[in-house]
Short mmCIF file of C-alpha atoms and ligand atoms in Angstrom, two decimals:
data_model
loop_
_atom_site.label_atom_id
_atom_site.label_comp_id
_atom_site.label_asym_id
_atom_site.label_seq_id
_atom_site.Cartn_x
_atom_site.Cartn_y
_atom_site.Cartn_z
CA UNK A 290 31.08 32.30 29.38
CA UNK A 291 27.33 32.02 29.95
CA UNK A 292 25.96 33.82 32.95
CA UNK A 293 22.87 32.50 34.68
CA UNK A 294 19.83 34.59 33.91
CA UNK A 295 21.31 36.04 30.71
CA UNK A 296 21.02 34.67 27.19
CA UNK A 297 24.09 33.08 25.56
CA UNK A 298 24.41 35.98 23.17
CA UNK A 299 24.27 38.75 25.78
CA UNK A 300 27.83 40.08 25.10
CA UNK A 301 26.83 43.03 22.95
CA UNK A 302 23.69 43.82 24.98
CA UNK A 303 23.52 46.20 27.88
CA UNK A 304 20.25 44.86 29.27
CA UNK A 305 18.31 41.60 29.26
CA UNK A 306 15.28 41.12 27.02
CA UNK A 307 11.93 42.39 28.26
CA UNK A 308 10.00 39.66 30.03
CA UNK A 309 7.28 39.55 27.39
CA UNK A 310 9.84 39.54 24.55
CA UNK A 311 11.60 36.58 26.12
CA UNK A 312 8.26 34.84 26.66
CA UNK A 313 7.31 35.27 23.00
CA UNK A 314 10.66 34.02 21.77
CA UNK A 315 11.02 31.08 24.10
CA UNK A 316 10.65 27.76 22.32
CA UNK A 317 12.08 25.60 25.09
CA UNK A 318 8.68 24.38 26.24
CA UNK A 319 8.13 22.59 22.96
CA UNK A 320 11.60 22.12 21.44
CA UNK A 321 12.87 20.31 24.53
CA UNK A 322 11.65 17.27 22.59
CA UNK A 323 14.71 17.71 20.39
CA UNK A 324 17.11 17.20 23.31
CA UNK A 325 18.23 13.64 22.39
CA UNK A 326 18.89 14.72 18.81
CA UNK A 327 20.61 17.92 19.94
CA UNK A 328 22.98 15.88 22.10
CA UNK A 329 23.85 13.56 19.21
CA UNK A 330 24.34 16.39 16.74
CA UNK A 331 26.47 18.23 19.28
CA UNK A 332 28.64 15.16 19.79
CA UNK A 333 29.13 14.85 16.03
CA UNK A 334 30.18 18.50 16.05
CA UNK A 335 32.61 17.91 18.93
CA UNK A 336 34.24 15.07 17.00
CA UNK A 337 34.50 17.37 13.99
CA UNK A 338 36.25 20.01 16.13
CA UNK A 339 38.61 17.32 17.40
CA UNK A 340 39.40 16.10 13.88
CA UNK A 341 40.05 19.70 12.87
CA UNK A 342 42.62 19.94 15.66
CA UNK A 343 40.55 22.48 17.58
CA UNK A 344 39.95 20.21 20.56
CA UNK A 345 42.39 17.81 22.17
CA UNK A 346 41.13 14.20 22.28
CA UNK A 347 40.66 14.44 26.10
CA UNK A 348 38.70 17.67 25.66
CA UNK A 349 36.46 16.05 23.06
CA UNK A 350 35.87 13.11 25.39
CA UNK A 351 35.01 15.38 28.30
CA UNK A 352 32.58 17.34 26.12
CA UNK A 353 30.97 14.15 24.88
CA UNK A 354 30.53 12.88 28.43
CA UNK A 355 29.07 16.18 29.56
CA UNK A 356 26.65 16.25 26.61
CA UNK A 357 25.48 12.73 27.39
CA UNK A 358 25.07 13.60 31.07
CA UNK A 359 23.03 16.71 30.26
CA UNK A 360 20.91 14.63 27.86
CA UNK A 361 20.23 12.11 30.64
CA UNK A 362 19.36 14.84 33.11
CA UNK A 363 16.86 16.34 30.68
CA UNK A 364 15.37 12.91 29.98
CA UNK A 365 14.99 12.19 33.73
CA UNK A 366 13.58 15.61 34.49
CA UNK A 367 16.57 16.45 36.72
CA UNK A 368 18.05 19.16 34.53
CA UNK A 369 18.03 22.67 36.03
CA UNK A 370 16.76 24.91 33.24
CA UNK A 371 17.64 28.57 33.47
CA UNK A 372 14.83 31.08 32.96
CA UNK A 373 17.03 32.69 30.31
CA UNK A 374 17.25 29.49 28.23
CA UNK A 375 15.56 30.44 24.98
CA UNK A 376 15.53 27.01 23.51
CA UNK A 377 16.83 23.49 23.94
CA UNK A 378 20.08 24.30 22.13
CA UNK A 379 20.91 27.13 24.55
CA UNK A 380 19.92 25.03 27.54
CA UNK A 381 22.17 22.13 26.54
CA UNK A 382 25.13 24.39 25.81
CA UNK A 383 24.62 26.11 29.14
CA UNK A 384 24.37 22.76 30.91
CA UNK A 385 27.67 21.63 29.39
CA UNK A 386 29.35 24.90 30.31
CA UNK A 387 28.03 24.64 33.84
CA UNK A 388 29.79 21.28 34.13
CA UNK A 389 33.01 22.04 32.26
CA UNK A 390 33.60 25.76 32.59
CA UNK A 391 35.99 27.10 29.94
CA UNK A 392 35.95 23.86 27.97
CA UNK A 393 32.17 24.12 27.53
CA UNK A 394 32.69 27.53 26.01
CA UNK A 395 34.49 25.84 23.07
CA UNK A 396 31.45 23.80 22.01
CA UNK A 397 29.78 26.30 19.73
CA UNK A 398 32.84 27.07 17.55
CA UNK A 399 31.97 26.86 13.86
CA UNK A 400 28.32 26.12 14.37
CA UNK A 401 25.13 28.10 14.80
CA UNK A 402 21.75 27.27 16.18
CA UNK A 403 20.63 27.74 12.59
CA UNK A 404 22.39 24.62 11.27
CA UNK A 405 21.91 22.84 14.58
CA UNK A 406 18.14 23.21 14.76
CA UNK A 407 17.52 22.05 11.24
CA UNK A 408 19.80 19.03 11.66
CA UNK A 409 18.11 18.13 14.95
CA UNK A 410 14.68 18.47 13.42
CA UNK A 411 15.48 16.35 10.38
CA UNK A 412 16.80 13.61 12.66
CA UNK A 413 13.80 13.83 14.96
CA UNK A 414 11.32 13.67 12.12
CA UNK A 415 13.02 10.75 10.39
CA UNK A 416 12.96 8.81 13.65
CA UNK A 417 9.34 9.74 14.29
CA UNK A 418 8.44 8.57 10.80
CA UNK A 419 10.02 5.14 11.23
CA UNK A 420 7.64 4.41 14.14
CA UNK A 421 4.67 5.77 12.20
CA UNK A 422 5.64 3.70 9.18
CA UNK A 423 5.22 0.50 11.19
CA UNK A 424 1.73 1.58 12.28
CA UNK A 425 0.72 2.50 8.74
CA UNK A 426 1.95 -0.85 7.46
CA UNK A 427 -0.02 -2.57 10.24
CA UNK A 428 -3.20 -0.80 9.13
CA UNK A 429 -2.64 -1.71 5.49
CA UNK A 430 -1.99 -5.34 6.43
CA UNK A 431 -5.22 -5.52 8.38
CA UNK A 432 -7.10 -4.27 5.31
CA UNK A 433 -5.38 -6.95 3.23
CA UNK A 434 -6.37 -9.65 5.71
CA UNK A 435 -10.04 -8.66 5.59
CA UNK A 436 -9.89 -8.33 1.80
CA UNK A 437 -8.49 -11.86 1.48
CA UNK A 438 -11.28 -13.21 3.66
CA UNK A 439 -13.88 -11.25 1.72
CA UNK A 440 -12.57 -11.62 -1.83
CA UNK A 441 -15.93 -13.19 -2.74
CA UNK A 442 -18.25 -11.25 -0.43
CA UNK A 443 -20.62 -9.29 -2.63
CA UNK A 444 -21.95 -5.87 -1.71
CA UNK A 445 -23.56 -2.97 -3.53
CA UNK A 446 -21.03 -0.48 -4.86
CA UNK A 447 -22.33 3.07 -4.71
CA UNK A 448 -21.91 6.32 -6.57
CA UNK A 449 -23.38 9.47 -5.02
CA UNK A 450 -23.98 7.21 -2.04
CA UNK A 451 -26.68 5.37 -4.02
CA UNK A 452 -26.80 1.78 -5.28
CA UNK A 453 -24.74 1.59 -8.48
CA UNK A 454 -23.17 -1.78 -9.37
CA UNK A 455 -22.21 -4.88 -7.39
CA UNK A 456 -18.65 -5.15 -6.13
CA UNK A 457 -16.84 -7.34 -3.63
CA UNK A 458 -16.05 -6.14 -0.14
CA UNK A 459 -12.46 -7.19 -0.77
CA UNK A 460 -12.26 -4.86 -3.74
CA UNK A 461 -13.65 -1.92 -1.78
CA UNK A 462 -11.27 -2.50 1.15
CA UNK A 463 -8.34 -2.69 -1.24
CA UNK A 464 -9.31 0.69 -2.70
CA UNK A 465 -8.43 2.07 0.73
CA UNK A 466 -5.26 -0.05 0.87
CA UNK A 467 -4.00 1.30 -2.48
CA UNK A 468 -4.44 4.88 -1.30
CA UNK A 469 -2.54 4.13 1.91
CA UNK A 470 0.26 2.40 0.02
CA UNK A 471 0.67 5.54 -2.07
CA UNK A 472 0.93 7.48 1.20
CA UNK A 473 3.59 5.06 2.38
CA UNK A 474 5.47 5.55 -0.86
CA UNK A 475 5.20 9.33 -0.57
CA UNK A 476 6.64 9.25 2.96
CA UNK A 477 9.41 6.88 1.90
CA UNK A 478 10.40 9.26 -0.89
CA UNK A 479 10.22 12.12 1.60
CA UNK A 480 12.54 10.26 3.97
CA UNK A 481 15.19 9.93 1.26
CA UNK A 482 15.04 13.67 0.53
CA UNK A 483 15.09 14.54 4.23
CA UNK A 484 18.12 12.46 5.12
CA UNK A 485 20.48 15.40 4.56
CA UNK A 486 22.64 16.89 7.32
CA UNK A 487 22.84 20.68 7.63
CA UNK A 488 25.67 20.57 10.17
CA UNK A 489 28.55 22.75 9.06
CA UNK A 490 26.32 25.25 7.28
CA UNK A 491 26.79 27.52 10.33
CA UNK A 492 24.61 30.59 10.50
CA UNK A 493 24.43 30.70 6.69
CA UNK A 494 27.97 30.77 5.28
CA UNK A 495 29.71 27.72 6.80
CA UNK A 496 32.81 28.67 8.84
CA UNK A 497 36.50 29.36 8.48
CA UNK A 498 37.33 26.32 10.63
CA UNK A 499 38.44 23.02 9.09
CA UNK A 500 35.14 21.25 9.80
CA UNK A 501 34.06 18.46 7.49
CA UNK A 502 30.27 18.41 6.89
CA UNK A 503 30.40 15.06 5.07
CA UNK A 504 32.03 13.38 8.06
CA UNK A 505 29.41 14.88 10.39
CA UNK A 506 26.63 13.64 8.10
CA UNK A 507 28.12 10.12 8.09
CA UNK A 508 28.50 10.11 11.87
CA UNK A 509 24.85 11.02 12.28
CA UNK A 510 23.71 8.37 9.80
CA UNK A 511 22.46 10.84 7.21
CA UNK A 512 22.57 9.81 3.62
CA UNK A 513 23.99 13.09 2.45
CA UNK A 514 25.27 16.49 3.54
CA UNK A 515 23.93 19.87 2.49
CA UNK A 516 24.85 21.10 -0.97
CA UNK A 517 24.35 24.81 -0.24
CA UNK A 518 24.71 26.37 3.19
CA UNK A 519 22.07 29.08 2.62
CA UNK A 520 19.57 26.51 1.41
CA UNK A 521 20.47 24.28 4.36
CA UNK A 522 19.53 26.85 7.01
CA UNK A 523 16.70 28.60 5.14
CA UNK A 524 14.47 25.94 3.74
CA UNK A 525 11.90 23.92 5.59
CA UNK A 526 10.50 22.08 2.60
CA UNK A 527 11.20 18.77 4.36
CA UNK A 528 8.83 19.89 7.13
CA UNK A 529 6.25 21.26 4.71
CA UNK A 530 6.38 18.08 2.65
CA UNK A 531 5.97 15.91 5.74
CA UNK A 532 2.92 17.92 6.75
CA UNK A 533 1.51 17.72 3.22
CA UNK A 534 2.00 13.96 3.09
CA UNK A 535 0.40 13.69 6.52
CA UNK A 536 -2.55 15.81 5.41
CA UNK A 537 -3.12 13.50 2.44
CA UNK A 538 -2.78 10.46 4.70
CA UNK A 539 -5.24 12.14 7.06
CA UNK A 540 -7.84 12.44 4.32
CA UNK A 541 -7.39 8.80 3.41
CA UNK A 542 -7.77 7.69 7.02
CA UNK A 543 -10.81 9.92 7.32
CA UNK A 544 -12.48 8.39 4.28
CA UNK A 545 -11.78 4.87 5.52
CA UNK A 546 -13.32 5.83 8.87
CA UNK A 547 -16.31 7.34 7.05
CA UNK A 548 -16.95 4.09 5.17
CA UNK A 549 -16.75 2.08 8.40
CA UNK A 550 -19.20 4.47 10.04
CA UNK A 551 -21.65 4.32 7.13
CA UNK A 552 -21.45 0.53 6.97
CA UNK A 553 -21.91 0.14 10.71
CA UNK A 554 -25.11 2.21 10.92
CA UNK A 555 -28.34 0.52 11.97
CA UNK A 556 -29.83 0.65 8.48
CA UNK A 557 -26.99 -1.36 6.96
CA UNK A 558 -25.34 -3.37 9.74
CA UNK A 559 -22.62 -4.47 7.33
CA UNK A 560 -19.88 -4.27 9.93
CA UNK A 561 -19.70 -4.61 13.71
CA UNK A 562 -17.07 -2.37 15.24
CA UNK A 563 -15.61 -3.92 18.34
CA UNK A 564 -16.79 -2.63 21.69
CA UNK A 565 -13.20 -1.80 22.59
CA UNK A 566 -13.31 0.91 19.92
CA UNK A 567 -16.67 2.34 20.96
CA UNK A 568 -17.99 4.38 23.85
CA UNK A 569 -21.31 4.56 25.66
CA UNK A 570 -23.68 7.47 26.14
CA UNK A 571 -23.88 9.25 29.47
CA UNK A 572 -27.67 9.47 29.13
CA UNK A 573 -28.92 6.77 26.77
CA UNK A 574 -28.16 3.38 28.26
CA UNK A 575 -28.50 1.45 25.00
CA UNK A 576 -25.88 3.38 23.00
CA UNK A 577 -22.60 2.07 21.64
CA UNK A 578 -21.09 4.91 19.70
CA UNK A 579 -18.28 4.51 17.17
CA UNK A 580 -16.18 7.38 18.53
CA UNK A 581 -12.80 6.08 17.40
CA UNK A 582 -13.79 6.10 13.74
CA UNK A 583 -15.48 9.49 14.19
CA UNK A 584 -12.35 11.03 15.71
CA UNK A 585 -10.17 9.59 12.95
CA UNK A 586 -12.60 11.09 10.45
CA UNK A 587 -12.31 14.47 12.18
CA UNK A 588 -8.54 14.63 12.67
CA UNK A 589 -8.03 15.17 8.94
CA UNK A 590 -9.00 18.81 9.46
CA UNK A 591 -6.30 19.36 12.02
CA UNK A 592 -3.65 17.73 9.83
CA UNK A 593 -4.69 19.85 6.85
CA UNK A 594 -4.48 22.94 9.07
CA UNK A 595 -0.85 22.30 9.92
CA UNK A 596 0.33 22.28 6.31
CA UNK A 597 -1.55 25.52 5.71
CA UNK A 598 -0.01 27.06 8.85
CA UNK A 599 3.58 26.25 7.92
CA UNK A 600 3.10 27.08 4.24
CA UNK A 601 1.75 30.49 5.23
CA UNK A 602 4.74 31.08 7.52
CA UNK A 603 7.22 30.19 4.78
CA UNK A 604 5.43 32.07 2.03
CA UNK A 605 7.42 35.12 0.91
CA UNK A 606 10.14 34.60 3.53
CA UNK A 607 13.49 35.72 2.09
CA UNK A 608 16.35 33.22 2.33
CA UNK A 609 18.59 33.13 5.37
CA UNK A 610 17.45 32.22 8.86
CA UNK A 611 14.59 34.25 10.31
CA UNK A 612 12.99 33.64 13.67
CA UNK A 613 9.79 32.95 11.73
CA UNK A 614 11.30 29.52 11.10
CA UNK A 615 10.91 28.64 14.77
CA UNK A 616 7.21 28.25 13.95
CA UNK A 617 7.99 25.04 12.05
CA UNK A 618 8.08 22.89 15.15
CA UNK A 619 4.66 23.00 16.78
CA UNK A 620 2.74 21.96 13.66
CA UNK A 621 5.22 19.13 13.11
CA UNK A 622 5.07 17.93 16.70
CA UNK A 623 1.29 18.03 16.74
CA UNK A 624 1.15 16.31 13.36
CA UNK A 625 3.33 13.46 14.62
CA UNK A 626 1.40 13.24 17.90
CA UNK A 627 -1.88 13.15 16.00
CA UNK A 628 -0.69 10.38 13.69
CA UNK A 629 0.69 8.48 16.68
CA UNK A 630 -2.76 8.58 18.22
CA UNK A 631 -4.78 7.97 15.07
CA UNK A 632 -2.89 5.23 13.24
CA UNK A 633 -2.82 2.58 15.99
CA UNK A 634 -6.42 3.34 16.98
CA UNK A 635 -7.70 2.94 13.44
CA UNK A 636 -5.51 -0.13 12.87
CA UNK A 637 -7.01 -1.71 16.00
CA UNK A 638 -10.52 -0.72 14.98
CA UNK A 639 -10.06 -2.30 11.52
CA UNK A 640 -8.33 -5.41 12.88
CA UNK A 641 -11.17 -6.15 15.28
CA UNK A 642 -14.02 -5.19 12.92
CA UNK A 643 -16.34 -8.05 11.97
CA UNK A 644 -17.85 -7.72 8.52
CA UNK A 645 -21.27 -9.25 7.99
CA UNK A 646 -21.63 -10.79 4.53
CA UNK A 647 -25.33 -11.69 4.89
CA UNK A 648 -26.83 -8.17 4.96
CA UNK A 649 -24.36 -7.09 2.27
CA UNK A 650 -25.51 -9.94 0.06
CA UNK A 651 -29.15 -9.05 0.74
CA UNK A 652 -28.44 -5.46 -0.29
CA UNK A 653 -26.56 -6.72 -3.37
CA UNK A 654 -29.81 -8.44 -4.35
CA UNK A 655 -31.30 -5.06 -5.37
CA UNK A 656 -32.13 -5.72 -9.06
CA UNK A 657 -31.40 -2.09 -9.99
CA UNK A 658 -27.68 -2.85 -9.46
CA UNK A 659 -27.78 -5.02 -12.60
CA UNK A 660 -29.33 -2.47 -14.99
CA UNK A 661 -25.90 -1.67 -16.45
CA UNK A 662 -25.20 -5.38 -16.97
CA UNK A 663 -28.45 -5.64 -18.93
CA UNK A 664 -27.50 -2.68 -21.12
CA UNK A 665 -24.07 -4.24 -21.72
CA UNK A 666 -25.71 -7.59 -22.58
CA UNK A 667 -27.76 -5.74 -25.22
CA UNK A 668 -24.52 -4.26 -26.56
CA UNK A 669 -23.13 -7.80 -26.84
CA UNK A 670 -26.31 -8.67 -28.76
CA UNK A 671 -25.50 -5.89 -31.23
CA UNK A 672 -27.35 -2.81 -29.95
CA UNK A 673 -25.57 0.56 -29.79
CA UNK A 674 -24.95 1.36 -26.12
CA UNK A 675 -27.00 4.58 -26.08
CA UNK A 676 -30.01 2.67 -27.44
CA UNK A 677 -29.48 -0.14 -24.91
CA UNK A 678 -29.21 2.43 -22.08
CA UNK A 679 -32.46 4.09 -23.20
CA UNK A 680 -34.28 0.77 -23.46
CA UNK A 681 -33.26 -0.46 -20.00
CA UNK A 682 -33.84 2.98 -18.49
CA UNK A 683 -37.36 3.08 -19.91
CA UNK A 684 -38.04 -0.42 -18.60
CA UNK A 685 -36.81 0.47 -15.08
CA UNK A 686 -39.00 3.60 -15.05
CA UNK A 687 -42.09 1.65 -16.21
CA UNK A 688 -41.52 -1.11 -13.63
CA UNK A 689 -41.22 1.53 -10.92
CA UNK A 690 -44.65 2.95 -11.74
CA UNK A 691 -46.02 -0.58 -11.66
CA UNK A 692 -44.47 -1.23 -8.28
CA UNK A 693 -42.30 -3.96 -9.78
CA UNK A 694 -38.59 -4.46 -10.36
CA UNK A 695 -36.33 -6.19 -12.88
CA UNK A 696 -36.61 -9.29 -10.73
CA UNK A 697 -40.33 -9.50 -11.55
CA UNK A 698 -39.98 -9.70 -15.35
CA UNK A 699 -41.75 -12.62 -17.03
CA UNK A 700 -40.04 -14.81 -19.63
CA UNK A 701 -42.01 -13.00 -22.33
CA UNK A 702 -40.87 -9.61 -21.05
CA UNK A 703 -37.23 -10.73 -21.07
CA UNK A 704 -37.68 -11.87 -24.67
CA UNK A 705 -39.32 -8.59 -25.55
CA UNK A 706 -36.28 -6.78 -24.11
CA UNK A 707 -34.08 -8.87 -26.39
CA UNK A 708 -32.48 -10.84 -23.54
CA UNK A 709 -34.23 -14.22 -23.18
CA UNK A 710 -31.61 -15.30 -20.57
CA UNK A 711 -31.58 -11.89 -18.87
CA UNK A 712 -32.89 -13.14 -15.50
CA UNK A 713 -29.57 -14.94 -14.96
CA UNK A 714 -27.78 -11.62 -15.08
CA UNK A 715 -29.36 -10.48 -11.80
CA UNK A 716 -26.94 -12.58 -9.81
CA UNK A 717 -24.32 -10.79 -7.69
CA UNK A 718 -21.70 -13.55 -7.83
CA UNK A 719 -21.95 -13.83 -11.59
CA UNK A 720 -21.89 -10.04 -11.94
CA UNK A 721 -18.62 -9.60 -10.05
CA UNK A 722 -17.02 -12.59 -11.81
CA UNK A 723 -17.97 -11.21 -15.23
CA UNK A 724 -15.85 -8.19 -14.37
CA UNK A 725 -12.73 -10.34 -14.48
CA UNK A 726 -10.41 -7.64 -15.72
CA UNK A 727 -7.39 -6.86 -13.51
CA UNK A 728 -8.22 -3.94 -11.25
CA UNK A 729 -11.90 -4.87 -11.18
CA UNK A 730 -14.06 -6.26 -8.37
CA UNK A 731 -13.84 -9.99 -9.20
CA UNK A 732 -12.48 -12.38 -6.58
CA UNK A 733 -9.54 -13.22 -8.88
CA UNK A 734 -8.69 -9.55 -9.26
CA UNK A 735 -8.89 -9.05 -5.50
CA UNK A 736 -6.37 -11.85 -4.92
CA UNK A 737 -4.11 -10.43 -7.63
CA UNK A 738 -4.26 -6.99 -6.04
CA UNK A 739 -3.39 -8.42 -2.62
CA UNK A 740 -0.27 -10.03 -4.10
CA UNK A 741 0.77 -6.78 -5.76
CA UNK A 742 0.20 -4.84 -2.53
CA UNK A 743 2.18 -7.39 -0.51
CA UNK A 744 5.08 -6.92 -2.90
CA UNK A 745 4.93 -3.13 -2.51
CA UNK A 746 4.88 -3.46 1.28
CA UNK A 747 7.94 -5.67 1.13
CA UNK A 748 9.99 -3.25 -1.00
CA UNK A 749 11.26 -0.69 1.43
CA UNK A 750 12.01 2.69 -0.03
CA UNK A 751 13.66 5.88 1.18
CA UNK A 752 12.49 5.21 4.75
CA UNK A 753 15.31 2.74 5.13
CA UNK A 754 17.94 5.16 4.04
CA UNK A 755 17.39 7.63 6.85
CA UNK A 756 19.49 7.74 9.99
N1 LIG B 1012 14.87 28.17 18.55
C1 LIG B 1012 15.32 28.54 17.24
C2 LIG B 1012 14.43 27.85 16.18
O1 LIG B 1012 13.76 26.96 16.55
C3 LIG B 1012 16.73 28.10 17.03
C4 LIG B 1012 17.50 28.94 16.09
C5 LIG B 1012 17.74 30.28 16.67
N2 LIG B 1012 18.58 31.04 15.80
C6 LIG B 1012 18.63 32.36 15.87
N3 LIG B 1012 19.42 32.94 15.02
N4 LIG B 1012 17.93 33.06 16.72
O2 LIG B 1012 14.41 28.24 15.05
#
């Protein structure tokens, strides 16, 4: 039975671990977050022991009650942790044993912390994801709402950050929405792959007891049970994949934030970010700084760091449990905490943003944005594109030296270019409508894209299949 002040495994040891060794190995401070999952997984295990005839029904009930009570004590902060508790699994087992004596000592039959921890963590992560999924969907929906309102709002599209061709604001916002929907899809696929119970895998080789891993998986709401006990306790690809998906999501959120920041600067004034998502300056009384978007932009680095950290830990690690694997948790917890902070803040920032069509339209009036349309009009008139490109390019260069623009061409000059009706092409609304192809910037395409995105949001994927 467990003695206070000594680890659960102290039987074959003649002395306790050195203080600094115990301090290095202790994961309780962070893995205590797994307590609710550890209680549920332990109860599933107790029921498995009962079904195997290894616990009498009354014993199983007493163990279940004790597990629930310990779980409540931990949740309320009343639980008396022992300094020798290495991790949440040891602490809970010790708590049960403290309550039940000899009966508590039966709990760990046929299981190991190796299958326990990975089952707990899969459950925890799937539950964390379902909350994050709602926030991600909220953000995407707010982009769709703005896009619908601004399906016809023209703005300059840029390449290299410089004026390129006219687009609609709706189209640009949906570019962000498509990327985020792919993230959603990635996570939903991840959830399906992660919904696999490891309980019954034991330390690495299952057990000689008549435990039924499929029944445990069903009890816990997993879609499947492990197929190979060594794989079940050794791999952390579900954690690595979650971090990778989060890192990609982080870059997408960062790029959305970067666009909002660029558009909200004083030079453009294309969007007003709500005061509730800004902060003031401690020195300059006039400032209203867009800190929320800046922090979202910056958090991508942290999320990318976590996938690198765990990948480096797993790299070259032979199969079978190694204590190295304990390092999977902190990156995951911080990743989830970061997304929990970032997603609602950015969703709120986007929801309350007010786009300003007038300055966008003024900027879309830059005649240079229509140079490509002129070249394409010459192609329609029969010129090879390279020749049309050269002709318009030469004209733009000459006008620049004359301090003029395409908007200043006389009727005769349009005729000389070979486009008598060319002046009409310098119109932003016409330019976006001419690009009527699906996937393009036209208002009709924007509305079509919104419908397609709504359908994708409505089809729930692997995320639904998790526990
Ligand atoms: N705290 C450990 C972890 O997070 C639990 C598994 C410990 N297993 C072991 N064989 N030492 O990985």
